[in-house]
mmCIF file of C-alpha atoms in Angstrom:
data_model
loop_
_atom_site.group_PDB
_atom_site.id
_atom_site.type_symbol
_atom_site.label_atom_id
_atom_site.label_comp_id
_atom_site.label_asym_id
_atom_site.label_seq_id
_atom_site.Cartn_x
_atom_site.Cartn_y
_atom_site.Cartn_z
ATOM 1 C CA MET A 484 -0.337 -0.233 0.116
ATOM 2 C CA ASP A 485 0.850 3.595 -0.626
ATOM 3 C CA LEU A 486 0.919 6.378 2.121
ATOM 4 C CA LYS A 487 -2.270 7.354 0.582
ATOM 5 C CA LYS A 488 -4.009 4.702 1.269
ATOM 6 C CA ILE A 489 -2.563 3.580 4.525
ATOM 7 C CA LEU A 490 -3.746 7.348 6.342
ATOM 8 C CA THR A 491 -7.498 6.550 4.422
ATOM 9 C CA ILE A 492 -7.278 3.047 6.787
ATOM 10 C CA LEU A 493 -6.483 4.504 9.407
ATOM 11 C CA GLU A 494 -8.803 7.624 9.501
ATOM 12 C CA GLY A 495 -11.440 4.948 8.985
ATOM 13 C CA ASP A 496 -11.599 3.135 5.880
ATOM 14 C CA LYS A 497 -15.012 0.495 6.570
ATOM 15 C CA ASP A 498 -13.489 -1.771 4.331
ATOM 16 C CA TYR A 499 -10.751 -2.673 6.805
ATOM 17 C CA ILE A 500 -12.927 -2.006 10.111
ATOM 18 C CA SER A 501 -12.753 -5.081 11.449
ATOM 19 C CA ALA A 502 -16.714 -6.595 11.965
ATOM 20 C CA ALA A 503 -16.357 -9.761 13.833
ATOM 21 C CA LYS A 504 -13.825 -12.446 14.911
ATOM 22 C CA ILE A 505 -14.470 -16.128 13.992
ATOM 23 C CA THR A 506 -11.563 -18.103 16.422
ATOM 24 C CA ILE A 507 -11.064 -21.730 15.828
ATOM 25 C CA LEU A 508 -9.298 -23.110 18.813
ATOM 26 C CA ASP A 509 -6.907 -26.411 18.636
ATOM 27 C CA GLY A 510 -9.568 -29.376 18.932
ATOM 28 C CA TYR A 511 -12.648 -28.021 17.948
ATOM 29 C CA ARG A 512 -14.814 -30.166 16.132
ATOM 30 C CA ILE A 513 -17.018 -28.785 12.841
ATOM 31 C CA PRO A 514 -20.077 -28.000 15.230
ATOM 32 C CA GLU A 515 -18.158 -26.026 17.417
ATOM 33 C CA CYS A 516 -16.730 -24.299 13.790
ATOM 34 C CA ALA A 517 -19.654 -23.909 12.637
ATOM 35 C CA GLN A 518 -21.130 -21.748 15.752
ATOM 36 C CA GLN A 519 -18.538 -19.804 16.203
ATOM 37 C CA VAL A 520 -18.786 -19.166 11.938
ATOM 38 C CA ALA A 521 -22.040 -18.534 12.446
ATOM 39 C CA LYS A 522 -21.842 -16.200 15.724
ATOM 40 C CA GLY A 523 -18.889 -14.326 13.404
ATOM 41 C CA LEU A 524 -21.630 -13.924 10.468
ATOM 42 C CA GLU A 525 -24.653 -13.732 12.411
ATOM 43 C CA ILE A 526 -26.966 -16.254 10.765
ATOM 44 C CA ASP A 527 -27.687 -20.181 11.943
ATOM 45 C CA SER A 528 -25.392 -22.613 12.680
ATOM 46 C CA THR A 529 -27.069 -25.340 10.715
ATOM 47 C CA GLU A 530 -26.763 -23.079 7.489
ATOM 48 C CA VAL A 531 -23.270 -23.386 7.978
ATOM 49 C CA LEU A 532 -23.077 -26.942 8.259
ATOM 50 C CA GLU A 533 -25.440 -27.163 5.505
ATOM 51 C CA LYS A 534 -23.010 -25.374 2.982
ATOM 52 C CA TRP A 535 -20.058 -27.980 4.815
ATOM 53 C CA THR A 536 -22.191 -31.091 3.461
ATOM 54 C CA ASN A 537 -23.381 -29.954 0.081
ATOM 55 C CA LYS A 538 -21.718 -32.658 -2.104
ATOM 56 C CA GLU A 539 -21.510 -29.931 -5.226
ATOM 57 C CA TYR A 540 -19.723 -27.578 -3.118
ATOM 58 C CA LEU A 541 -17.207 -29.989 -1.702
ATOM 59 C CA GLN A 542 -16.030 -31.105 -4.893
ATOM 60 C CA THR A 543 -15.027 -27.674 -5.953
ATOM 61 C CA LEU A 544 -12.825 -27.761 -2.713
ATOM 62 C CA VAL A 545 -11.861 -31.150 -3.555
ATOM 63 C CA GLU A 546 -10.399 -30.193 -7.231
ATOM 64 C CA LYS A 547 -9.097 -26.692 -5.468
ATOM 65 C CA TYR A 548 -7.263 -27.639 -2.405
ATOM 66 C CA TRP A 549 -4.050 -30.345 -2.729
ATOM 67 C CA PHE A 550 -4.330 -31.925 0.372
ATOM 68 C CA LEU A 551 -8.474 -32.550 -0.291
ATOM 69 C CA ASP A 552 -8.934 -36.112 -1.756
ATOM 70 C CA GLU A 553 -12.007 -38.171 -2.206
ATOM 71 C CA SER A 554 -11.676 -39.740 1.530
ATOM 72 C CA ILE A 555 -13.773 -36.990 2.899
ATOM 73 C CA LEU A 556 -16.875 -37.520 0.382
ATOM 74 C CA GLY A 557 -16.819 -41.019 2.152
ATOM 75 C CA ALA A 558 -20.115 -42.844 3.072
ATOM 76 C CA ASP A 559 -19.151 -43.048 6.435
ATOM 77 C CA ILE A 560 -17.355 -39.759 7.222
ATOM 78 C CA MET A 561 -19.801 -37.787 9.425
ATOM 79 C CA PHE A 562 -18.388 -34.107 8.475
ATOM 80 C CA PRO A 563 -16.566 -34.048 5.522
ATOM 81 C CA LEU A 564 -14.427 -31.335 6.516
ATOM 82 C CA GLU A 565 -13.705 -32.530 9.963
ATOM 83 C CA GLY A 566 -9.755 -31.926 10.752
ATOM 84 C CA TYR A 567 -8.916 -29.774 7.947
ATOM 85 C CA PHE A 568 -9.573 -26.139 9.540
ATOM 86 C CA GLY A 569 -6.179 -24.048 10.261
ATOM 87 C CA PRO A 570 -6.728 -23.506 13.935
ATOM 88 C CA GLU A 571 -6.713 -19.812 14.046
ATOM 89 C CA THR A 572 -8.380 -16.461 14.658
ATOM 90 C CA TYR A 573 -9.761 -14.814 11.987
ATOM 91 C CA VAL A 574 -10.861 -11.705 11.013
ATOM 92 C CA ILE A 575 -13.997 -10.748 9.087
ATOM 93 C CA THR A 576 -13.644 -6.840 7.906
ATOM 94 C CA SER A 577 -17.071 -6.544 5.426
ATOM 95 C CA LYS A 578 -20.759 -7.474 6.173
ATOM 96 C CA LYS A 579 -21.120 -9.058 2.940
ATOM 97 C CA THR A 580 -18.737 -11.963 3.713
ATOM 98 C CA SER A 581 -19.951 -15.759 3.234
ATOM 99 C CA ILE A 582 -19.716 -18.507 4.425
ATOM 100 C CA GLU A 583 -17.394 -19.587 1.468
ATOM 101 C CA ASP A 584 -15.407 -16.410 1.952
ATOM 102 C CA VAL A 585 -14.322 -17.868 5.486
ATOM 103 C CA THR A 586 -14.284 -21.646 4.603
ATOM 104 C CA LYS A 587 -11.806 -20.293 2.158
ATOM 105 C CA MET A 588 -9.740 -18.583 4.522
ATOM 106 C CA MET A 589 -9.668 -21.718 7.530
ATOM 107 C CA LEU A 590 -8.708 -24.291 4.341
ATOM 108 C CA ASP A 591 -6.206 -21.199 3.283
ATOM 109 C CA GLN A 592 -5.012 -21.325 6.756
ATOM 110 C CA MET A 593 -4.618 -25.306 6.976
ATOM 111 C CA ASP A 594 -2.672 -25.226 3.193
ATOM 112 C CA ARG A 595 0.153 -23.178 4.903
ATOM 113 C CA ASN A 596 0.349 -25.579 8.256
ATOM 114 C CA LEU A 597 0.158 -28.540 5.696
ATOM 115 C CA SER A 598 2.439 -27.189 3.518
ATOM 116 C CA THR A 599 5.098 -26.958 6.016
ATOM 117 C CA TYR A 600 4.973 -30.219 6.713
ATOM 118 C CA LYS A 601 4.200 -31.777 2.980
ATOM 119 C CA ASP A 602 7.345 -33.337 2.284
ATOM 120 C CA LYS A 603 7.677 -35.278 6.027
ATOM 121 C CA ILE A 604 4.076 -36.353 5.584
ATOM 122 C CA SER A 605 4.331 -37.861 2.096
ATOM 123 C CA ASN A 606 6.912 -39.838 3.666
ATOM 124 C CA PHE A 607 5.464 -40.756 6.646
ATOM 125 C CA MET A 608 4.914 -44.207 7.409
ATOM 126 C CA ILE A 609 2.869 -46.915 9.206
ATOM 127 C CA SER A 610 4.159 -50.721 9.493
ATOM 128 C CA GLY A 611 5.981 -49.825 6.116
ATOM 129 C CA ASN A 612 3.338 -48.207 4.427
ATOM 130 C CA LYS A 613 3.153 -44.582 3.272
ATOM 131 C CA VAL A 614 -0.088 -42.633 4.726
ATOM 132 C CA SER A 615 -2.127 -40.333 2.766
ATOM 133 C CA MET A 616 -2.864 -36.537 4.144
ATOM 134 C CA HIS A 617 -6.149 -37.967 5.636
ATOM 135 C CA GLN A 618 -4.362 -40.755 7.013
ATOM 136 C CA PHE A 619 -2.397 -38.902 8.631
ATOM 137 C CA LEU A 620 -4.559 -35.855 10.351
ATOM 138 C CA SER A 621 -7.137 -38.982 11.536
ATOM 139 C CA LEU A 622 -4.105 -40.201 13.633
ATOM 140 C CA ALA A 623 -2.797 -36.572 14.283
ATOM 141 C CA SER A 624 -6.343 -35.577 15.241
ATOM 142 C CA VAL A 625 -6.415 -38.504 17.811
ATOM 143 C CA VAL A 626 -3.244 -37.616 19.078
ATOM 144 C CA GLN A 627 -5.031 -33.777 19.834
ATOM 145 C CA CYS A 628 -7.887 -34.732 21.654
ATOM 146 C CA GLU A 629 -6.232 -37.568 23.739
ATOM 147 C CA SER A 630 -3.409 -35.532 24.523
ATOM 148 C CA SER A 631 -6.102 -32.906 25.738
ATOM 149 C CA GLY A 632 -3.794 -30.366 24.306
ATOM 150 C CA GLN A 633 -0.552 -31.117 26.513
ATOM 151 C CA LYS A 634 2.079 -30.756 24.121
ATOM 152 C CA GLU A 635 5.076 -32.415 25.987
ATOM 153 C CA ASP A 636 2.521 -35.155 26.216
ATOM 154 C CA GLN A 637 1.659 -35.813 22.496
ATOM 155 C CA ALA A 638 4.988 -37.480 21.073
ATOM 156 C CA LYS A 639 4.883 -40.283 23.667
ATOM 157 C CA ILE A 640 0.720 -40.652 23.187
ATOM 158 C CA ALA A 641 1.838 -40.722 19.626
ATOM 159 C CA GLY A 642 4.462 -43.491 20.016
ATOM 160 C CA VAL A 643 2.147 -45.525 21.709
ATOM 161 C CA PHE A 644 -0.751 -45.458 18.842
ATOM 162 C CA MET A 645 1.794 -46.404 16.386
ATOM 163 C CA ASN A 646 2.955 -49.465 18.225
ATOM 164 C CA ARG A 647 -0.678 -50.583 18.181
ATOM 165 C CA LEU A 648 -0.618 -49.741 14.546
ATOM 166 C CA LYS A 649 2.014 -51.789 13.847
ATOM 167 C CA LYS A 650 1.031 -54.951 15.585
ATOM 168 C CA GLY A 651 -2.216 -54.695 14.191
ATOM 169 C CA MET A 652 -3.930 -53.926 17.543
ATOM 170 C CA LEU A 653 -6.962 -52.070 18.281
ATOM 171 C CA LEU A 654 -6.313 -48.600 19.374
ATOM 172 C CA GLN A 655 -9.051 -48.352 21.768
ATOM 173 C CA SER A 656 -9.460 -44.537 22.110
ATOM 174 C CA ASP A 657 -12.144 -43.367 24.430
ATOM 175 C CA ILE A 658 -12.131 -40.118 22.374
ATOM 176 C CA THR A 659 -12.930 -41.765 18.817
ATOM 177 C CA VAL A 660 -16.160 -43.844 20.749
ATOM 178 C CA ASN A 661 -16.849 -40.307 21.762
ATOM 179 C CA TYR A 662 -16.655 -38.331 19.015
ATOM 180 C CA ALA A 663 -19.055 -41.520 16.698
ATOM 181 C CA TRP A 664 -21.808 -40.357 19.476
ATOM 182 C CA GLN A 665 -21.116 -36.647 19.025
ATOM 183 C CA ARG A 666 -20.182 -36.769 22.849
ATOM 184 C CA THR A 667 -17.666 -34.570 24.541
ATOM 185 C CA GLY A 668 -15.785 -35.277 27.728
ATOM 186 C CA VAL A 669 -13.976 -38.343 28.532
ATOM 187 C CA ASP A 670 -15.952 -40.867 30.343
ATOM 188 C CA VAL A 671 -16.943 -43.935 28.202
ATOM 189 C CA SER A 672 -19.449 -46.582 29.329
ATOM 190 C CA TYR A 673 -19.405 -50.434 27.711
ATOM 191 C CA SER A 674 -22.400 -49.602 25.950
ATOM 192 C CA HIS A 675 -20.773 -46.368 24.048
ATOM 193 C CA LEU A 676 -17.943 -49.446 22.916
ATOM 194 C CA GLU A 677 -21.343 -50.868 21.306
ATOM 195 C CA ILE A 678 -21.764 -48.457 18.317
ATOM 196 C CA ASN A 679 -21.133 -49.267 15.116
ATOM 197 C CA SER A 680 -18.965 -46.308 13.632
ATOM 198 C CA GLN A 681 -16.142 -46.388 11.673
ATOM 199 C CA TYR A 682 -14.429 -43.874 13.634
ATOM 200 C CA ASN A 683 -14.717 -46.485 17.019
ATOM 201 C CA THR A 684 -11.519 -48.296 17.647
ATOM 202 C CA TYR A 685 -12.673 -50.466 19.946
ATOM 203 C CA LYS A 686 -14.724 -52.280 16.703
ATOM 204 C CA TYR A 687 -12.291 -51.532 14.173
ATOM 205 C CA THR A 688 -8.852 -51.943 13.780
ATOM 206 C CA GLY A 689 -6.277 -49.685 12.440
ATOM 207 C CA LEU A 690 -7.474 -45.523 12.474
ATOM 208 C CA PRO A 691 -10.446 -44.139 12.113
ATOM 209 C CA VAL A 692 -12.524 -43.411 8.921
ATOM 210 C CA GLY A 693 -11.318 -39.892 9.183
ATOM 211 C CA PRO A 694 -10.310 -36.997 11.084
ATOM 212 C CA ILE A 695 -12.037 -35.935 14.701
ATOM 213 C CA SER A 696 -10.786 -32.558 15.461
ATOM 214 C CA SER A 697 -8.707 -29.725 14.261
ATOM 215 C CA VAL A 698 -5.128 -30.039 14.247
ATOM 216 C CA PRO A 699 -2.604 -27.352 15.315
ATOM 217 C CA ALA A 700 0.717 -27.773 13.579
ATOM 218 C CA THR A 701 2.589 -28.634 17.174
ATOM 219 C CA THR A 702 0.483 -31.634 17.265
ATOM 220 C CA MET A 703 1.595 -32.454 13.246
ATOM 221 C CA GLU A 704 5.076 -31.837 14.437
ATOM 222 C CA ALA A 705 4.574 -34.605 17.406
ATOM 223 C CA CYS A 706 3.241 -36.926 15.058
ATOM 224 C CA LEU A 707 6.138 -37.070 12.848
ATOM 225 C CA GLN A 708 8.634 -37.014 15.299
ATOM 226 C CA TYR A 709 6.930 -39.246 17.457
ATOM 227 C CA LYS A 710 8.507 -40.734 20.560
ATOM 228 C CA LYS A 711 9.689 -44.086 19.864
ATOM 229 C CA HIS A 712 9.419 -46.685 22.956
ATOM 230 C CA ASP A 713 7.963 -49.898 23.754
ATOM 231 C CA TYR A 714 4.591 -48.724 25.863
ATOM 232 C CA PHE A 715 1.333 -49.739 24.156
ATOM 233 C CA TYR A 716 -0.563 -48.344 26.920
ATOM 234 C CA PHE A 717 -0.838 -44.934 28.747
ATOM 235 C CA PHE A 718 -2.682 -43.725 31.799
ATOM 236 C CA ALA A 719 -3.592 -39.857 32.319
ATOM 237 C CA ILE A 720 -3.185 -39.315 35.509
ATOM 238 C CA LYS A 721 -4.003 -35.726 37.176
ATOM 239 C CA ASP A 722 -0.683 -33.514 37.994
ATOM 240 C CA ALA A 723 0.896 -36.474 36.733
ATOM 241 C CA GLN A 724 4.482 -35.811 35.615
ATOM 242 C CA ASP A 725 5.034 -39.063 33.393
ATOM 243 C CA LYS A 726 1.727 -40.000 31.810
ATOM 244 C CA SER A 727 3.006 -42.840 29.456
#
């Protein structure tokens, strides 16, 4: 910008005045993202969810973004764009901002986050097999939720899941069961474990069918640099120094 333009903005150019802020936190699920977007745009969250499940619209996004593929359109996927929005605070500067505009902002942020790790992710392997971006984000989102965002635990937790995947064991992540039920919290009953969902890692081997939350760059890094150890289990104890 030239000096004249900058001064015009500082004097109160309406095109550059923040109308709202939309904050997507680490570990947010699609319903939470939809609520934040709806609040920022002053619309109903069902309108946002309808847009994010529209197959024609989703297909245009798959064609535009390198990290999206047909996996998000699978029949067992609960929310196609789950895990693909970059956690960030997005500033809305115009009352004319649409759902598509905000979606682009969030996907563009994810593009920047993933581009940093693109080569590493493309070479990331589980049991000798390379994983897709969709699979990597599925793993990273489980680590994000199981760690409750505690960065110091994430590499160790990722190591536990990697050991289980290599052995062909069930991941048995309570978080994935709760996601299948669209529940929050960590408590899970035996009846909850019976849900027939591809997200239920007590019933189906391997990774869940898709990501279960937003994933920050720090969690991606923790998964790529997961801690190599011999543990197959972990248990979170309040205020414990070592939760492995």
